[in-house]
Amino acid sequence: MGIHSKTPGINLIENLQMLGEVLGYYVNSEYPVEKGITKEAIDVAWFLEKGHKFPLMILEIESIATNASAANAW
């Protein structure tokens, strides 16, 4: 859950943000998993409306395939 530095990942995140907006969702990037407790964040979260507490969809982009990727399924 670090900062994305590879162009394909950055482009994918930007496109997912735009797609969420086009579909009418409130989009939040780097949405904290637990506010104030950890620095971990979801790359893109779609909400029905601004101010809603729980996202309808969360999207986490992996830069490389590893056996630890399965641990990121929240």
mmCIF file of C-alpha atoms in Angstrom:
data_model
loop_
_atom_site.group_PDB
_atom_site.id
_atom_site.type_symbol
_atom_site.label_atom_id
_atom_site.label_comp_id
_atom_site.label_asym_id
_atom_site.label_seq_id
_atom_site.Cartn_x
_atom_site.Cartn_y
_atom_site.Cartn_z
ATOM 1 C CA MET A 1 0.000 0.000 0.000
ATOM 2 C CA GLY A 2 2.753 2.352 -0.874
ATOM 3 C CA ILE A 3 2.953 5.193 -3.294
ATOM 4 C CA HIS A 4 2.510 4.060 -6.884
ATOM 5 C CA SER A 5 5.443 5.042 -9.072
ATOM 6 C CA LYS A 6 4.903 2.973 -12.226
ATOM 7 C CA THR A 7 3.085 4.690 -15.066
ATOM 8 C CA PRO A 8 0.632 1.834 -15.818
ATOM 9 C CA GLY A 9 -0.548 1.736 -12.191
ATOM 10 C CA ILE A 10 -0.875 5.508 -11.955
ATOM 11 C CA ASN A 11 -2.832 5.610 -15.231
ATOM 12 C CA LEU A 12 -5.128 2.799 -14.083
ATOM 13 C CA ILE A 13 -5.887 4.592 -10.815
ATOM 14 C CA GLU A 14 -6.645 7.842 -12.663
ATOM 15 C CA ASN A 15 -8.942 5.972 -15.070
ATOM 16 C CA LEU A 16 -10.777 4.258 -12.199
ATOM 17 C CA GLN A 17 -11.298 7.644 -10.559
ATOM 18 C CA MET A 18 -12.692 9.086 -13.790
ATOM 19 C CA LEU A 19 -14.911 6.028 -14.344
ATOM 20 C CA GLY A 20 -16.391 6.398 -10.862
ATOM 21 C CA GLU A 21 -17.130 10.060 -11.480
ATOM 22 C CA VAL A 22 -18.712 9.319 -14.884
ATOM 23 C CA LEU A 23 -20.926 6.701 -13.225
ATOM 24 C CA GLY A 24 -22.078 9.341 -10.724
ATOM 25 C CA TYR A 25 -20.203 8.215 -7.615
ATOM 26 C CA TYR A 26 -18.295 10.368 -5.173
ATOM 27 C CA VAL A 27 -14.683 9.241 -5.598
ATOM 28 C CA ASN A 28 -12.002 9.331 -2.927
ATOM 29 C CA SER A 29 -8.406 8.307 -3.561
ATOM 30 C CA GLU A 30 -6.054 7.077 -0.848
ATOM 31 C CA TYR A 31 -9.063 6.384 1.388
ATOM 32 C CA PRO A 32 -7.799 5.366 4.864
ATOM 33 C CA VAL A 33 -8.605 1.820 5.945
ATOM 34 C CA GLU A 34 -9.156 2.939 9.539
ATOM 35 C CA LYS A 35 -9.053 6.659 10.180
ATOM 36 C CA GLY A 36 -6.348 7.712 12.598
ATOM 37 C CA ILE A 37 -5.226 4.169 13.413
ATOM 38 C CA THR A 38 -3.013 3.230 10.482
ATOM 39 C CA LYS A 39 -1.422 4.827 7.449
ATOM 40 C CA GLU A 40 -2.776 2.143 5.125
ATOM 41 C CA ALA A 41 -5.164 3.387 2.463
ATOM 42 C CA ILE A 42 -7.232 2.044 -0.427
ATOM 43 C CA ASP A 43 -6.179 3.368 -3.838
ATOM 44 C CA VAL A 44 -9.715 4.278 -4.986
ATOM 45 C CA ALA A 45 -13.047 4.215 -3.153
ATOM 46 C CA TRP A 46 -16.445 4.924 -4.708
ATOM 47 C CA PHE A 47 -19.268 6.257 -2.514
ATOM 48 C CA LEU A 48 -22.936 6.768 -3.326
ATOM 49 C CA GLU A 49 -22.637 10.377 -2.113
ATOM 50 C CA LYS A 50 -20.098 12.624 -0.427
ATOM 51 C CA GLY A 51 -20.245 12.245 3.330
ATOM 52 C CA HIS A 52 -21.226 8.569 3.331
ATOM 53 C CA LYS A 53 -19.187 6.558 5.804
ATOM 54 C CA PHE A 54 -18.845 3.298 3.862
ATOM 55 C CA PRO A 55 -17.776 2.981 0.218
ATOM 56 C CA LEU A 56 -19.804 0.971 -2.280
ATOM 57 C CA MET A 57 -16.662 -0.174 -4.087
ATOM 58 C CA ILE A 58 -12.989 -0.210 -3.136
ATOM 59 C CA LEU A 59 -10.218 -0.750 -5.663
ATOM 60 C CA GLU A 60 -6.641 -1.617 -4.721
ATOM 61 C CA ILE A 61 -4.032 -1.732 -7.485
ATOM 62 C CA GLU A 62 -1.017 -4.014 -7.101
ATOM 63 C CA SER A 63 2.233 -3.043 -8.829
ATOM 64 C CA ILE A 64 3.602 -6.581 -8.932
ATOM 65 C CA ALA A 65 2.188 -10.041 -8.380
ATOM 66 C CA THR A 66 3.376 -11.595 -5.120
ATOM 67 C CA ASN A 67 2.116 -14.253 -2.758
ATOM 68 C CA ALA A 68 1.339 -11.441 -0.284
ATOM 69 C CA SER A 69 -1.275 -9.939 -2.629
ATOM 70 C CA ALA A 70 -3.968 -12.223 -1.217
ATOM 71 C CA ALA A 71 -3.440 -10.633 2.218
ATOM 72 C CA ASN A 72 -4.675 -7.299 0.834
ATOM 73 C CA ALA A 73 -8.216 -8.582 0.355
ATOM 74 C CA TRP A 74 -10.064 -6.647 3.054
#
